[in-house]
Amino acid sequence: MSQTDVRMDGSPRLRGAREATPGSAGRRRERLMVPRADFDSYYGRPVLNEPTWRAPDIAGYLFLGGLAGACSTLAAAAELTGRPRLARSGKVAALCALGGSVYALIHDLGRPERFVNMLRVFKVTSPMSVGTWILTAYGPQAGCAAAADVSGRLPRLGRAAAVGAGLTGPALATYTAALICDTAVPAWHEAYREMPFLFAGSATAAAGGLGMLAAPLEEAAPARRAAVLGTAVECVAATRMERRLGPLAEPMRRSRLLRAGEALCLAGALAGITVGRRSRIAAVAAGAALLAGSACTRFGIFRAGMESANDPKYTIRPQRKRLAKARAERELE
């Protein structure tokens, strides 16, 4: 194609030339020779292949794994401070949540031997490999702690296992954040800074809620404090994440699950620290709200990520932003 174009009167005009517009009083503007770029992909198909993960399995795994790890940490604290019923409820809940999370993970993998095969190597750069080994180290300790407490046998071994599970619990509660942020899903990948804090806060709030739900009022003070701390960390992390991601956080802002999770956690933490101190019914209601809020948060994060993977603009915008930043850095050099 030549570098000229033809005006309406048949005279030639260079492409990209400036033309006076009627009524502009001599002002000139550049005429666009190509249409403005949009964010549509080839035949309207997503730029990324949607992850094969299914919501009930992986979102449930994110919630139950975080709950198990945080419950073990809370149970270890209760064990060391002389709150036996809070400690027992945390140990049993951790073991049950662990069983549910492992089932969800293996069900998503399709075959149980795939989980065992991941233990053949250890890769520090692979969140899935690290997480598999965390589960392997955490599981026997959580099971031993719960079994010893319920049966009353081998109390010293059970106490040591409870402390070990409590120390491993934070890693179990937060490694899933690294797992999803290591993918190409835009809303997850770009949120790598805040996601571990959001998951840690959500798991802590859920463990605090379960402690208020299961333990008597006189032993539930650590659970109430954990609920308040976890809710505060979760809300701050979510706010900072949405503010930093900007337009990329649109699926999260539109998520009814995330808004419901935030409201339930705030209501549960507030009720637990006020009326939940004196009323058993209020404590149970607050604990149930915190558990439901944490579940809504995990499922909301999962669905927001899937939405961002299906819309091309959430893939293209960050790429253009990174290219513009790299170009500006090269110009400064």
Tab-separated table of C-alpha atoms in Angstrom:
chain	number	residue	atom	x	y	z
A	1	MET	CA	0.000	0.000	0.000
A	2	SER	CA	1.268	3.532	-0.735
A	3	GLN	CA	1.640	6.224	1.881
A	4	THR	CA	-1.067	8.374	0.266
A	5	ASP	CA	-4.806	8.440	0.610
A	6	VAL	CA	-7.506	10.188	-1.439
A	7	ARG	CA	-9.747	12.984	-0.208
A	8	MET	CA	-13.409	13.238	-1.099
A	9	ASP	CA	-12.603	15.649	-3.959
A	10	GLY	CA	-10.138	13.192	-5.488
A	11	SER	CA	-6.951	14.993	-4.471
A	12	PRO	CA	-4.171	12.993	-2.821
A	13	ARG	CA	-3.402	13.285	0.883
A	14	LEU	CA	-0.581	11.745	2.897
A	15	ARG	CA	-1.582	9.255	5.512
A	16	GLY	CA	-1.512	10.661	9.006
A	17	ALA	CA	-1.675	14.236	7.669
A	18	ARG	CA	-3.435	16.854	9.721
A	19	GLU	CA	-6.598	18.433	8.365
A	20	ALA	CA	-8.497	21.512	9.402
A	21	THR	CA	-11.983	20.829	10.662
A	22	PRO	CA	-14.929	23.117	10.004
A	23	GLY	CA	-15.466	25.670	12.725
A	24	SER	CA	-12.125	24.952	14.359
A	25	ALA	CA	-10.765	28.436	13.591
A	26	GLY	CA	-7.467	27.122	12.328
A	27	ARG	CA	-7.072	24.432	14.901
A	28	ARG	CA	-5.887	21.148	13.451
A	29	ARG	CA	-6.187	17.610	14.735
A	30	GLU	CA	-4.703	14.330	13.650
A	31	ARG	CA	-7.061	11.984	11.912
A	32	LEU	CA	-6.863	8.362	13.090
A	33	MET	CA	-6.071	6.084	10.154
A	34	VAL	CA	-6.813	2.839	12.046
A	35	PRO	CA	-9.653	2.023	14.437
A	36	ARG	CA	-8.974	2.290	18.144
A	37	ALA	CA	-7.753	-0.930	19.727
A	38	ASP	CA	-10.191	-2.875	21.801
A	39	PHE	CA	-9.803	-5.882	24.045
A	40	ASP	CA	-11.506	-8.473	21.863
A	41	SER	CA	-9.548	-11.613	21.125
A	42	TYR	CA	-9.482	-13.886	18.103
A	43	TYR	CA	-13.105	-14.817	17.332
A	44	GLY	CA	-14.005	-13.545	20.802
A	45	ARG	CA	-12.218	-16.423	22.505
A	46	PRO	CA	-10.374	-15.891	25.833
A	47	VAL	CA	-6.654	-15.204	25.623
A	48	LEU	CA	-6.019	-17.755	28.379
A	49	ASN	CA	-7.310	-21.272	28.658
A	50	GLU	CA	-9.599	-21.444	31.667
A	51	PRO	CA	-8.054	-23.488	34.500
A	52	THR	CA	-9.441	-26.984	34.755
A	53	TRP	CA	-9.980	-26.577	38.502
A	54	ARG	CA	-13.555	-27.015	39.679
A	55	ALA	CA	-15.100	-24.703	42.254
A	56	PRO	CA	-16.373	-27.271	44.798
A	57	ASP	CA	-13.019	-29.031	44.882
A	58	ILE	CA	-10.381	-26.321	44.731
A	59	ALA	CA	-12.325	-23.522	46.418
A	60	GLY	CA	-13.299	-26.004	49.123
A	61	TYR	CA	-9.665	-27.070	49.398
A	62	LEU	CA	-8.589	-23.442	49.841
A	63	PHE	CA	-11.116	-22.938	52.637
A	64	LEU	CA	-10.676	-26.236	54.475
A	65	GLY	CA	-6.884	-26.206	54.268
A	66	GLY	CA	-6.728	-22.714	55.720
A	67	LEU	CA	-9.206	-23.636	58.455
A	68	ALA	CA	-7.182	-26.728	59.413
A	69	GLY	CA	-3.900	-24.862	59.696
A	70	ALA	CA	-5.328	-21.980	61.716
A	71	CYS	CA	-7.257	-24.333	64.030
A	72	SER	CA	-4.059	-26.207	64.847
A	73	THR	CA	-2.274	-22.980	65.733
A	74	LEU	CA	-5.171	-21.871	67.929
A	75	ALA	CA	-5.327	-25.326	69.539
A	76	ALA	CA	-1.603	-25.223	70.340
A	77	ALA	CA	-2.017	-21.826	71.987
A	78	ALA	CA	-4.974	-23.132	74.004
A	79	GLU	CA	-2.967	-26.224	74.982
A	80	LEU	CA	-0.109	-24.136	76.309
A	81	THR	CA	-2.381	-21.724	78.225
A	82	GLY	CA	-4.512	-24.338	80.000
A	83	ARG	CA	-7.735	-24.274	77.981
A	84	PRO	CA	-8.375	-27.982	77.370
A	85	ARG	CA	-11.828	-27.785	75.766
A	86	LEU	CA	-10.798	-25.065	73.324
A	87	ALA	CA	-7.678	-27.079	72.513
A	88	ARG	CA	-9.671	-30.271	71.926
A	89	SER	CA	-12.195	-28.577	69.659
A	90	GLY	CA	-9.363	-27.044	67.627
A	91	LYS	CA	-7.527	-30.375	67.260
A	92	VAL	CA	-10.615	-32.307	66.193
A	93	ALA	CA	-11.731	-29.551	63.820
A	94	ALA	CA	-8.262	-29.380	62.284
A	95	LEU	CA	-8.237	-33.117	61.611
A	96	CYS	CA	-11.730	-33.062	60.077
A	97	ALA	CA	-10.912	-30.037	57.909
A	98	LEU	CA	-7.661	-31.660	56.824
A	99	GLY	CA	-9.516	-34.798	55.764
A	100	GLY	CA	-11.980	-32.732	53.748
A	101	SER	CA	-9.246	-30.688	52.071
A	102	VAL	CA	-7.208	-33.775	51.104
A	103	TYR	CA	-10.338	-35.422	49.696
A	104	ALA	CA	-11.138	-32.302	47.641
A	105	LEU	CA	-7.576	-32.133	46.318
A	106	ILE	CA	-7.433	-35.817	45.363
A	107	HIS	CA	-10.904	-35.641	43.821
A	108	ASP	CA	-9.750	-32.751	41.635
A	109	LEU	CA	-6.566	-34.611	40.654
A	110	GLY	CA	-8.726	-37.528	39.539
A	111	ARG	CA	-6.521	-40.344	40.831
A	112	PRO	CA	-5.067	-40.722	44.351
A	113	GLU	CA	-1.692	-41.893	43.037
A	114	ARG	CA	-1.080	-38.456	41.537
A	115	PHE	CA	-0.821	-37.024	45.043
A	116	VAL	CA	1.680	-39.757	46.022
A	117	ASN	CA	3.688	-39.175	42.851
A	118	MET	CA	4.240	-35.541	43.842
A	119	LEU	CA	6.214	-36.774	46.850
A	120	ARG	CA	8.895	-38.255	44.608
A	121	VAL	CA	10.606	-34.852	44.250
A	122	PHE	CA	10.828	-31.611	46.192
A	123	LYS	CA	10.982	-28.374	44.196
A	124	VAL	CA	11.296	-25.122	46.113
A	125	THR	CA	10.154	-23.199	43.042
A	126	SER	CA	6.897	-25.179	42.802
A	127	PRO	CA	4.134	-24.152	45.237
A	128	MET	CA	2.319	-27.423	44.514
A	129	SER	CA	5.393	-29.475	45.441
A	130	VAL	CA	6.034	-27.430	48.592
A	131	GLY	CA	2.365	-27.635	49.559
A	132	THR	CA	2.319	-31.400	49.132
A	133	TRP	CA	5.214	-31.748	51.544
A	134	ILE	CA	3.610	-29.308	53.987
A	135	LEU	CA	0.483	-31.465	53.990
A	136	THR	CA	2.606	-34.570	54.488
A	137	ALA	CA	4.433	-33.056	57.463
A	138	TYR	CA	1.321	-31.525	58.979
A	139	GLY	CA	-1.159	-34.397	58.607
A	140	PRO	CA	0.400	-37.006	60.931
A	141	GLN	CA	0.982	-34.411	63.645
A	142	ALA	CA	-2.598	-33.143	63.474
A	143	GLY	CA	-3.930	-36.703	63.558
A	144	CYS	CA	-1.720	-37.710	66.476
A	145	ALA	CA	-2.691	-34.606	68.464
A	146	ALA	CA	-6.411	-35.202	67.992
A	147	ALA	CA	-6.199	-38.944	68.700
A	148	ALA	CA	-4.179	-38.471	71.878
A	149	ASP	CA	-6.539	-35.802	73.184
A	150	VAL	CA	-9.733	-37.748	72.490
A	151	SER	CA	-8.408	-41.069	73.771
A	152	GLY	CA	-6.487	-39.661	76.729
A	153	ARG	CA	-3.466	-41.809	75.911
A	154	LEU	CA	0.138	-40.708	75.395
A	155	PRO	CA	-0.483	-37.148	76.572
A	156	ARG	CA	3.145	-36.045	76.173
A	157	LEU	CA	3.290	-37.278	72.593
A	158	GLY	CA	-0.058	-35.623	71.888
A	159	ARG	CA	1.147	-32.344	73.363
A	160	ALA	CA	4.298	-32.401	71.256
A	161	ALA	CA	2.265	-33.233	68.146
A	162	ALA	CA	-0.157	-30.381	68.904
A	163	VAL	CA	2.726	-27.904	69.149
A	164	GLY	CA	4.269	-29.268	65.944
A	165	ALA	CA	0.978	-29.001	64.072
A	166	GLY	CA	0.533	-25.490	65.455
A	167	LEU	CA	3.923	-24.451	64.097
A	168	THR	CA	3.198	-25.992	60.689
A	169	GLY	CA	-0.344	-24.579	60.569
A	170	PRO	CA	0.507	-21.068	59.273
A	171	ALA	CA	2.375	-22.547	56.310
A	172	LEU	CA	-0.624	-24.740	55.467
A	173	ALA	CA	-3.016	-21.787	55.784
A	174	THR	CA	-1.041	-19.516	53.431
A	175	TYR	CA	0.737	-21.688	50.870
A	176	THR	CA	-2.461	-21.969	48.827
A	177	ALA	CA	-2.184	-18.230	48.177
A	178	ALA	CA	1.216	-18.808	46.557
A	179	LEU	CA	-0.297	-21.740	44.676
A	180	ILE	CA	-2.980	-19.718	42.899
A	181	CYS	CA	-0.776	-16.630	42.438
A	182	ASP	CA	1.752	-18.788	40.583
A	183	THR	CA	-0.774	-19.302	37.773
A	184	ALA	CA	-1.396	-17.084	34.743
A	185	VAL	CA	-4.881	-16.116	35.952
A	186	PRO	CA	-4.671	-12.283	35.953
A	187	ALA	CA	-6.626	-11.472	39.132
A	188	TRP	CA	-4.617	-14.038	41.100
A	189	HIS	CA	-1.201	-13.520	39.556
A	190	GLU	CA	-1.157	-9.748	40.035
A	191	ALA	CA	-2.384	-10.026	43.648
A	192	TYR	CA	0.676	-11.969	44.828
A	193	ARG	CA	1.617	-9.316	47.403
A	194	GLU	CA	-1.634	-9.223	49.361
A	195	MET	CA	-3.085	-12.688	48.765
A	196	PRO	CA	-1.063	-14.487	51.496
A	197	PHE	CA	-2.170	-11.912	54.076
A	198	LEU	CA	-5.778	-12.161	52.917
A	199	PHE	CA	-5.700	-15.964	53.196
A	200	ALA	CA	-3.990	-15.837	56.588
A	201	GLY	CA	-6.566	-13.379	57.923
A	202	SER	CA	-9.478	-15.353	56.511
A	203	ALA	CA	-8.189	-18.615	58.004
A	204	THR	CA	-7.563	-17.010	61.396
A	205	ALA	CA	-11.069	-15.531	61.459
A	206	ALA	CA	-12.565	-18.926	60.577
A	207	ALA	CA	-10.576	-20.682	63.325
A	208	GLY	CA	-11.671	-18.053	65.819
A	209	GLY	CA	-15.271	-18.554	64.759
A	210	LEU	CA	-15.037	-22.286	65.180
A	211	GLY	CA	-13.488	-21.812	68.633
A	212	MET	CA	-16.383	-19.589	69.700
A	213	LEU	CA	-18.804	-22.098	68.242
A	214	ALA	CA	-17.373	-25.124	70.071
A	215	ALA	CA	-15.692	-23.914	73.256
A	216	PRO	CA	-17.380	-22.616	76.433
A	217	LEU	CA	-17.415	-18.875	77.066
A	218	GLU	CA	-14.809	-18.994	79.821
A	219	GLU	CA	-12.235	-20.576	77.493
A	220	ALA	CA	-13.081	-18.773	74.251
A	221	ALA	CA	-11.145	-15.534	74.823
A	222	PRO	CA	-8.264	-16.531	72.471
A	223	ALA	CA	-10.820	-17.472	69.813
A	224	ARG	CA	-12.514	-14.088	70.084
A	225	ARG	CA	-9.194	-12.281	69.777
A	226	ALA	CA	-8.214	-14.448	66.811
A	227	ALA	CA	-11.523	-13.608	65.099
A	228	VAL	CA	-10.966	-9.873	65.494
A	229	LEU	CA	-7.324	-10.050	64.385
A	230	GLY	CA	-8.078	-12.259	61.403
A	231	THR	CA	-10.973	-10.092	60.234
A	232	ALA	CA	-8.858	-6.941	60.486
A	233	VAL	CA	-5.995	-8.468	58.499
A	234	GLU	CA	-8.377	-9.814	55.870
A	235	CYS	CA	-10.187	-6.503	55.370
A	236	VAL	CA	-6.963	-4.464	55.180
A	237	ALA	CA	-5.395	-6.911	52.720
A	238	ALA	CA	-8.517	-6.953	50.527
A	239	THR	CA	-8.726	-3.152	50.479
A	240	ARG	CA	-5.051	-2.732	49.574
A	241	MET	CA	-5.292	-5.429	46.917
A	242	GLU	CA	-8.308	-3.881	45.188
A	243	ARG	CA	-6.739	-0.427	45.339
A	244	ARG	CA	-3.390	-1.556	43.911
A	245	LEU	CA	-4.842	-3.724	41.151
A	246	GLY	CA	-7.130	-0.945	39.914
A	247	PRO	CA	-9.245	-2.032	36.909
A	248	LEU	CA	-7.950	-5.593	37.258
A	249	ALA	CA	-9.830	-5.868	40.560
A	250	GLU	CA	-13.213	-5.308	38.872
A	251	PRO	CA	-14.238	-9.006	39.167
A	252	MET	CA	-13.512	-8.825	42.899
A	253	ARG	CA	-15.455	-5.601	43.372
A	254	ARG	CA	-18.432	-7.098	41.551
A	255	SER	CA	-18.320	-10.346	43.532
A	256	ARG	CA	-21.328	-10.729	45.802
A	257	LEU	CA	-19.561	-13.581	47.575
A	258	LEU	CA	-16.634	-11.368	48.560
A	259	ARG	CA	-18.922	-8.596	49.770
A	260	ALA	CA	-20.985	-11.121	51.732
A	261	GLY	CA	-17.833	-12.649	53.206
A	262	GLU	CA	-16.568	-9.278	54.374
A	263	ALA	CA	-19.917	-8.362	55.925
A	264	LEU	CA	-20.277	-11.720	57.698
A	265	CYS	CA	-16.745	-11.605	59.126
A	266	LEU	CA	-17.154	-8.037	60.365
A	267	ALA	CA	-20.515	-8.841	61.949
A	268	GLY	CA	-19.218	-12.057	63.510
A	269	ALA	CA	-16.066	-10.457	64.935
A	270	LEU	CA	-18.012	-7.506	66.348
A	271	ALA	CA	-20.688	-9.724	67.890
A	272	GLY	CA	-18.103	-12.094	69.304
A	273	ILE	CA	-16.065	-9.432	71.044
A	274	THR	CA	-19.150	-7.728	72.525
A	275	VAL	CA	-22.250	-9.788	73.279
A	276	GLY	CA	-20.438	-13.055	72.539
A	277	ARG	CA	-18.553	-12.723	75.798
A	278	ARG	CA	-21.711	-13.105	77.881
A	279	SER	CA	-24.191	-15.016	75.732
A	280	ARG	CA	-23.602	-18.524	74.489
A	281	ILE	CA	-26.232	-18.081	71.776
A	282	ALA	CA	-24.528	-14.922	70.535
A	283	ALA	CA	-21.158	-16.667	70.540
A	284	VAL	CA	-22.529	-19.527	68.441
A	285	ALA	CA	-24.136	-17.117	65.977
A	286	ALA	CA	-20.930	-15.076	65.712
A	287	GLY	CA	-18.863	-18.199	65.141
A	288	ALA	CA	-21.188	-19.440	62.410
A	289	ALA	CA	-21.046	-16.026	60.703
A	290	LEU	CA	-17.234	-16.058	60.736
A	291	LEU	CA	-17.067	-19.552	59.251
A	292	ALA	CA	-19.569	-18.647	56.542
A	293	GLY	CA	-17.740	-15.399	55.821
A	294	SER	CA	-14.404	-17.153	55.390
A	295	ALA	CA	-15.957	-19.706	53.032
A	296	CYS	CA	-17.542	-16.911	50.983
A	297	THR	CA	-14.165	-15.183	50.726
A	298	ARG	CA	-12.406	-18.264	49.362
A	299	PHE	CA	-15.165	-19.084	46.880
A	300	GLY	CA	-15.364	-15.414	45.867
A	301	ILE	CA	-11.623	-15.234	45.178
A	302	PHE	CA	-11.873	-18.416	43.136
A	303	ARG	CA	-14.756	-17.179	40.988
A	304	ALA	CA	-13.211	-13.730	40.488
A	305	GLY	CA	-10.073	-15.379	39.171
A	306	MET	CA	-12.039	-17.506	36.736
A	307	GLU	CA	-13.887	-14.417	35.506
A	308	SER	CA	-10.631	-12.561	34.906
A	309	ALA	CA	-9.244	-15.521	32.940
A	310	ASN	CA	-12.289	-15.538	30.633
A	311	ASP	CA	-12.190	-11.809	29.781
A	312	PRO	CA	-9.335	-10.801	27.402
A	313	LYS	CA	-9.067	-7.257	28.752
A	314	TYR	CA	-7.811	-8.465	32.126
A	315	THR	CA	-4.934	-10.208	30.365
A	316	ILE	CA	-4.118	-7.440	27.867
A	317	ARG	CA	-4.226	-4.455	30.227
A	318	PRO	CA	-1.498	-5.703	32.613
A	319	GLN	CA	0.665	-6.673	29.624
A	320	ARG	CA	0.390	-3.189	28.136
A	321	LYS	CA	1.105	-1.636	31.507
A	322	ARG	CA	4.260	-3.708	31.913
A	323	LEU	CA	5.394	-2.875	28.367
A	324	ALA	CA	4.853	0.848	28.943
A	325	LYS	CA	6.797	0.674	32.202
A	326	ALA	CA	9.675	-1.185	30.548
A	327	ARG	CA	9.724	1.323	27.687
A	328	ALA	CA	9.839	4.239	30.116
A	329	GLU	CA	12.698	2.632	32.030
A	330	ARG	CA	14.663	2.134	28.817
A	331	GLU	CA	14.142	5.778	27.854
A	332	LEU	CA	15.408	6.919	31.254
A	333	GLU	CA	18.534	4.807	30.818
